[in-house]
Amino acid sequence: MDSDFLNSTLDKLIIKVVPMENLNGRELVESGDLCERRNGRGVDLNRNWSVDWGKKEEDFDPYEENPGIAPFSEPETQIMRKLALSFDPHIWVNVHSGMEALFMPYDHKNRTPDGVMSERMKSLLENVNLLHCHQRCMIGSGGGSVGYLAHGTATDFMYDIVNVPMAFTFEIYGDETASTKDCFKMFNPTDFGTFNRVLNDWSAAFLTVFKLAPQQIGEVPYKASVSKLEKWVSIDEYLDGYLMERSSRYGKKKEVFELGMQEIRTYFRLFLLSSVLLMFMFCSRISKGKSSRPIVSAIPL
């Protein structure tokens, strides 16, 4: 790829990279539990998103695929959702390992979406497979390609809810000869030659995506950005942002009076609760006053 063209392409892009979503799960793996895929609370983060959340297939494994008690019950998925809604990305890539594949939506259905943009996504993946995966990569919907459906995944949320025009899952490495109990070998290159090949191939693959995807997105009208309703935040999120902004502008001592976030949330909730109770008492008093009035018949006696 021509370096001048590459530099001009990168100058027009904003790229945000989250190098590790599951920090606590990673610590469990590094401590010796090499097959652990869940977070520190035992939840599979790629089943904790809201699209088709909680649906269980016949082969559902409650240990392996624990979706959490509710969509976005986990802080990791909450952070990723907030990032996506604030950023409005045009391209989303969720990077996995375990096999070599280029997946597009859907994970919870055994088919790809309808429409021109879906065809453009598939065409882009075919180019990446030819140029960088050397025709080894499986292409298609996650649900239709791997032999099972996955519900509550990040890629389906990004495509269906955030309306990212191109949402992908890249499986960048897998050792098919490894035992299912040897998760380190199954998911990771074990020699420098293979490691460098994977690094070079997939770095180039991302550069190809950066080069081709904006052209294809610009040629096809795509769904409008996420609705304003999706951008509403909770009281806790509002207070977090408010206090962070005030603290950075005026200093914590002056504006926040050394009160912790938990105390401020508690006071705010008590204020709301007291307001509701006062309104209830006021309405009850009006209702009681009305019921004590004499009843006047509308029919002449």
Short mmCIF file of C-alpha atoms in Angstrom, two decimals:
data_model
loop_
_atom_site.label_atom_id
_atom_site.label_comp_id
_atom_site.label_asym_id
_atom_site.label_seq_id
_atom_site.Cartn_x
_atom_site.Cartn_y
_atom_site.Cartn_z
CA MET A 1 0.00 0.00 0.00
CA ASP A 2 1.42 3.38 -1.01
CA SER A 3 2.63 5.25 2.07
CA ASP A 4 1.43 8.66 0.81
CA PHE A 5 -2.05 7.31 0.15
CA LEU A 6 -2.05 5.58 3.52
CA ASN A 7 -1.05 8.76 5.34
CA SER A 8 -3.71 10.78 3.53
CA THR A 9 -6.30 8.13 4.45
CA LEU A 10 -5.32 8.05 8.11
CA ASP A 11 -5.39 11.85 8.27
CA LYS A 12 -9.13 11.70 7.54
CA LEU A 13 -9.93 9.08 10.20
CA ILE A 14 -10.53 9.05 13.93
CA ILE A 15 -9.57 5.64 15.26
CA LYS A 16 -10.41 4.58 18.81
CA VAL A 17 -8.85 1.40 20.14
CA VAL A 18 -9.88 -0.41 23.32
CA PRO A 19 -6.92 -2.76 23.82
CA MET A 20 -8.58 -4.80 26.57
CA GLU A 21 -12.24 -4.90 27.55
CA ASN A 22 -12.15 -7.75 30.06
CA LEU A 23 -9.40 -6.74 32.49
CA ASN A 24 -10.47 -8.99 35.37
CA GLY A 25 -10.95 -11.95 33.06
CA ARG A 26 -7.48 -11.37 31.67
CA GLU A 27 -6.05 -11.46 35.18
CA LEU A 28 -7.75 -14.83 35.75
CA VAL A 29 -6.18 -16.18 32.56
CA GLU A 30 -2.74 -14.90 33.48
CA SER A 31 -3.06 -16.49 36.91
CA GLY A 32 -3.41 -19.90 35.24
CA ASP A 33 -7.09 -20.34 34.30
CA LEU A 34 -6.26 -20.33 30.58
CA CYS A 35 -9.74 -21.28 29.33
CA GLU A 36 -11.61 -18.56 31.23
CA ARG A 37 -13.61 -16.24 28.95
CA ARG A 38 -15.87 -14.54 31.49
CA ASN A 39 -15.27 -11.39 33.51
CA GLY A 40 -14.50 -11.28 37.23
CA ARG A 41 -18.21 -11.65 38.08
CA GLY A 42 -18.61 -14.77 35.97
CA VAL A 43 -20.45 -13.10 33.06
CA ASP A 44 -19.72 -13.61 29.37
CA LEU A 45 -19.42 -9.99 28.21
CA ASN A 46 -20.25 -10.91 24.62
CA ARG A 47 -23.66 -12.13 25.78
CA ASN A 48 -24.42 -9.08 27.96
CA TRP A 49 -25.60 -6.68 25.23
CA SER A 50 -29.28 -5.97 24.64
CA VAL A 51 -30.02 -7.36 21.15
CA ASP A 52 -31.83 -10.66 21.70
CA TRP A 53 -30.36 -10.80 25.21
CA GLY A 54 -30.97 -13.83 27.39
CA LYS A 55 -32.29 -16.20 24.74
CA LYS A 56 -31.00 -19.71 25.31
CA GLU A 57 -30.37 -22.29 22.62
CA GLU A 58 -30.71 -26.03 23.23
CA ASP A 59 -26.96 -26.34 23.76
CA PHE A 60 -26.82 -23.34 26.14
CA ASP A 61 -24.06 -23.65 28.73
CA PRO A 62 -24.99 -21.55 31.81
CA TYR A 63 -21.37 -21.51 32.97
CA GLU A 64 -19.73 -20.67 29.66
CA GLU A 65 -22.38 -18.29 28.29
CA ASN A 66 -23.74 -16.59 31.40
CA PRO A 67 -25.41 -13.42 30.00
CA GLY A 68 -25.68 -11.64 33.36
CA ILE A 69 -28.79 -10.68 35.29
CA ALA A 70 -29.83 -8.08 32.69
CA PRO A 71 -28.51 -6.39 29.55
CA PHE A 72 -25.56 -4.15 30.44
CA SER A 73 -25.43 -5.44 33.99
CA GLU A 74 -21.63 -5.40 33.74
CA PRO A 75 -19.44 -2.28 33.99
CA GLU A 76 -17.37 -3.35 30.99
CA THR A 77 -20.32 -3.40 28.59
CA GLN A 78 -21.65 -0.17 30.09
CA ILE A 79 -18.34 1.54 29.31
CA MET A 80 -18.26 0.19 25.76
CA ARG A 81 -21.86 1.26 25.13
CA LYS A 82 -21.16 4.76 26.41
CA LEU A 83 -18.09 5.00 24.18
CA ALA A 84 -20.02 3.89 21.09
CA LEU A 85 -22.96 6.22 21.69
CA SER A 86 -20.66 9.19 22.24
CA PHE A 87 -18.52 8.42 19.20
CA ASP A 88 -21.06 7.38 16.52
CA PRO A 89 -18.52 5.22 14.63
CA HIS A 90 -18.87 4.28 10.97
CA ILE A 91 -16.91 1.04 11.41
CA TRP A 92 -16.81 -1.35 14.36
CA VAL A 93 -14.45 -4.32 14.62
CA ASN A 94 -14.58 -6.74 17.55
CA VAL A 95 -11.32 -8.72 17.63
CA HIS A 96 -11.36 -12.34 18.82
CA SER A 97 -9.19 -15.42 18.46
CA GLY A 98 -9.95 -19.12 18.28
CA MET A 99 -10.23 -19.47 14.51
CA GLU A 100 -9.61 -17.47 11.34
CA ALA A 101 -12.79 -15.75 10.24
CA LEU A 102 -14.31 -12.48 9.05
CA PHE A 103 -17.82 -12.19 10.44
CA MET A 104 -20.56 -9.64 9.92
CA PRO A 105 -24.03 -9.48 11.51
CA TYR A 106 -25.95 -11.34 12.61
CA ASP A 107 -24.74 -13.44 15.52
CA HIS A 108 -28.26 -14.21 16.79
CA LYS A 109 -29.58 -15.22 13.34
CA ASN A 110 -28.21 -17.63 10.78
CA ARG A 111 -28.26 -15.02 8.03
CA THR A 112 -26.80 -11.64 7.11
CA PRO A 113 -28.86 -8.42 7.01
CA ASP A 114 -30.75 -7.37 3.90
CA GLY A 115 -29.81 -4.40 1.76
CA VAL A 116 -26.99 -2.86 -0.23
CA MET A 117 -24.81 -2.10 2.79
CA SER A 118 -24.81 -5.77 3.73
CA GLU A 119 -23.54 -6.62 0.26
CA ARG A 120 -20.85 -3.98 0.61
CA MET A 121 -19.75 -5.44 3.94
CA LYS A 122 -19.47 -8.89 2.40
CA SER A 123 -17.52 -7.52 -0.57
CA LEU A 124 -15.09 -5.77 1.77
CA LEU A 125 -14.54 -8.97 3.75
CA GLU A 126 -13.89 -10.91 0.54
CA ASN A 127 -11.17 -8.40 -0.37
CA VAL A 128 -9.60 -8.69 3.08
CA ASN A 129 -9.72 -12.48 2.86
CA LEU A 130 -8.01 -12.46 -0.53
CA LEU A 131 -5.33 -9.90 0.31
CA HIS A 132 -4.45 -10.72 3.90
CA CYS A 133 -6.07 -13.96 5.04
CA HIS A 134 -4.90 -15.85 1.94
CA GLN A 135 -8.40 -17.29 1.45
CA ARG A 136 -8.22 -19.13 4.78
CA CYS A 137 -10.85 -17.08 6.58
CA MET A 138 -14.49 -18.04 6.89
CA ILE A 139 -16.84 -15.26 5.73
CA GLY A 140 -20.48 -14.62 6.58
CA SER A 141 -22.76 -14.00 9.51
CA GLY A 142 -21.48 -15.16 12.86
CA GLY A 143 -24.66 -17.10 13.56
CA GLY A 144 -24.74 -18.74 10.15
CA SER A 145 -21.06 -19.68 9.96
CA VAL A 146 -19.87 -21.08 13.28
CA GLY A 147 -22.66 -23.60 13.79
CA TYR A 148 -24.43 -21.94 16.73
CA LEU A 149 -26.33 -18.73 17.45
CA ALA A 150 -25.04 -16.18 19.96
CA HIS A 151 -27.49 -13.81 21.66
CA GLY A 152 -26.66 -10.46 23.22
CA THR A 153 -23.43 -9.79 21.32
CA ALA A 154 -21.58 -6.52 20.84
CA THR A 155 -21.50 -6.64 17.04
CA ASP A 156 -25.27 -7.11 16.71
CA PHE A 157 -25.85 -4.21 19.12
CA MET A 158 -23.52 -1.95 17.17
CA TYR A 159 -25.26 -2.77 13.91
CA ASP A 160 -28.91 -2.81 15.04
CA ILE A 161 -28.98 -0.19 17.83
CA VAL A 162 -26.05 2.16 17.30
CA ASN A 163 -26.59 1.83 13.52
CA VAL A 164 -22.91 1.46 12.69
CA PRO A 165 -22.91 1.02 8.88
CA MET A 166 -20.18 -1.65 8.96
CA ALA A 167 -19.90 -3.86 12.05
CA PHE A 168 -17.56 -6.84 12.08
CA THR A 169 -16.06 -9.55 14.25
CA PHE A 170 -12.55 -10.60 13.23
CA GLU A 171 -11.23 -13.95 14.46
CA ILE A 172 -7.52 -13.44 13.89
CA TYR A 173 -5.95 -16.73 14.96
CA GLY A 174 -6.77 -20.30 15.85
CA ASP A 175 -4.81 -23.55 16.06
CA GLU A 176 -7.10 -26.34 14.85
CA THR A 177 -4.61 -28.98 16.00
CA ALA A 178 -4.75 -27.86 19.63
CA SER A 179 -6.63 -29.84 22.23
CA THR A 180 -9.81 -28.21 23.54
CA LYS A 181 -8.14 -28.28 26.96
CA ASP A 182 -5.04 -26.47 25.69
CA CYS A 183 -6.58 -23.01 25.42
CA PHE A 184 -3.27 -21.17 25.28
CA LYS A 185 -2.22 -23.00 22.12
CA MET A 186 -5.72 -22.81 20.65
CA PHE A 187 -6.00 -19.03 20.99
CA ASN A 188 -2.38 -17.79 20.80
CA PRO A 189 0.62 -18.17 18.47
CA THR A 190 3.33 -20.08 20.31
CA ASP A 191 6.36 -19.17 18.17
CA PHE A 192 7.79 -15.88 16.94
CA GLY A 193 7.37 -16.73 13.26
CA THR A 194 3.63 -17.32 13.59
CA PHE A 195 3.25 -14.34 15.89
CA ASN A 196 4.90 -12.00 13.38
CA ARG A 197 2.83 -13.40 10.52
CA VAL A 198 -0.42 -12.84 12.42
CA LEU A 199 0.65 -9.35 13.45
CA ASN A 200 1.67 -8.31 9.93
CA ASP A 201 -1.32 -9.87 8.16
CA TRP A 202 -3.94 -8.36 10.43
CA SER A 203 -2.28 -4.96 10.71
CA ALA A 204 -2.40 -4.80 6.91
CA ALA A 205 -6.01 -6.05 6.97
CA PHE A 206 -7.08 -3.15 9.15
CA LEU A 207 -5.33 -0.69 6.85
CA THR A 208 -7.26 -2.17 3.93
CA VAL A 209 -10.50 -1.71 5.87
CA PHE A 210 -9.54 1.91 6.57
CA LYS A 211 -8.86 2.41 2.87
CA LEU A 212 -11.91 0.73 1.32
CA ALA A 213 -14.73 1.06 3.86
CA PRO A 214 -15.10 4.88 3.81
CA GLN A 215 -15.44 4.79 0.03
CA GLN A 216 -18.16 2.14 0.17
CA ILE A 217 -20.02 3.79 3.03
CA GLY A 218 -20.01 7.12 1.20
CA GLU A 219 -21.63 5.57 -1.86
CA VAL A 220 -24.61 4.07 -0.05
CA PRO A 221 -27.18 5.83 2.16
CA TYR A 222 -27.22 4.11 5.50
CA LYS A 223 -29.47 4.14 8.52
CA ALA A 224 -29.67 7.32 10.53
CA SER A 225 -27.58 7.62 13.63
CA VAL A 226 -28.81 6.40 16.98
CA SER A 227 -31.99 8.09 18.18
CA LYS A 228 -31.92 10.77 20.84
CA LEU A 229 -33.66 8.39 23.20
CA GLU A 230 -30.68 6.04 23.06
CA LYS A 231 -28.40 8.91 24.11
CA TRP A 232 -30.31 9.61 27.33
CA VAL A 233 -28.26 8.85 30.41
CA SER A 234 -29.11 7.76 33.92
CA ILE A 235 -28.94 10.03 36.96
CA ASP A 236 -25.69 8.36 37.98
CA GLU A 237 -24.14 8.97 34.56
CA TYR A 238 -25.30 12.59 34.60
CA LEU A 239 -23.83 13.20 38.05
CA ASP A 240 -20.58 11.50 37.07
CA GLY A 241 -20.19 13.82 34.10
CA TYR A 242 -21.34 16.91 36.00
CA LEU A 243 -18.96 16.42 38.90
CA MET A 244 -16.02 15.53 36.67
CA GLU A 245 -16.60 18.70 34.64
CA ARG A 246 -17.00 20.87 37.74
CA SER A 247 -14.00 19.33 39.44
CA SER A 248 -11.77 19.96 36.44
CA ARG A 249 -13.01 23.54 36.08
CA TYR A 250 -13.09 24.74 39.69
CA GLY A 251 -11.29 22.13 41.72
CA LYS A 252 -12.83 19.41 43.82
CA LYS A 253 -12.70 21.23 47.16
CA LYS A 254 -14.54 24.34 46.00
CA GLU A 255 -17.33 22.79 43.95
CA VAL A 256 -17.90 19.35 45.41
CA PHE A 257 -17.18 20.22 49.06
CA GLU A 258 -15.24 17.01 49.57
CA LEU A 259 -18.40 14.93 49.29
CA GLY A 260 -18.01 11.57 47.61
CA MET A 261 -20.05 10.52 44.63
CA GLN A 262 -22.06 8.06 46.71
CA GLU A 263 -23.16 10.73 49.19
CA ILE A 264 -24.27 13.08 46.42
CA ARG A 265 -26.24 10.32 44.70
CA THR A 266 -27.88 9.44 48.02
CA TYR A 267 -28.90 13.04 48.73
CA PHE A 268 -30.26 13.46 45.21
CA ARG A 269 -32.32 10.27 45.46
CA LEU A 270 -33.65 11.32 48.88
CA PHE A 271 -34.66 14.66 47.38
CA LEU A 272 -36.55 12.92 44.58
CA LEU A 273 -38.19 10.52 47.02
CA SER A 274 -39.29 13.32 49.35
CA SER A 275 -40.70 15.26 46.39
CA VAL A 276 -42.75 12.25 45.31
CA LEU A 277 -44.02 11.66 48.86
CA LEU A 278 -45.03 15.32 49.26
CA MET A 279 -46.88 15.20 45.94
CA PHE A 280 -48.63 12.00 47.02
CA MET A 281 -49.69 13.55 50.34
CA PHE A 282 -50.90 16.69 48.55
CA CYS A 283 -52.97 14.68 46.06
CA SER A 284 -54.36 12.50 48.85
CA ARG A 285 -55.42 15.58 50.81
CA ILE A 286 -57.19 17.03 47.77
CA SER A 287 -58.93 13.71 47.16
CA LYS A 288 -60.01 13.48 50.79
CA GLY A 289 -61.31 17.05 50.73
CA LYS A 290 -63.38 16.36 47.65
CA SER A 291 -64.95 13.24 49.12
CA SER A 292 -66.15 15.17 52.21
CA ARG A 293 -68.30 17.57 50.18
CA PRO A 294 -72.09 16.99 50.09
CA ILE A 295 -73.27 15.12 47.03
CA VAL A 296 -75.64 17.14 44.86
CA SER A 297 -77.90 15.10 42.64
CA ALA A 298 -78.26 16.14 39.01
CA ILE A 299 -81.76 14.67 38.88
CA PRO A 300 -84.62 16.81 40.25
CA LEU A 301 -86.21 15.15 43.24
#
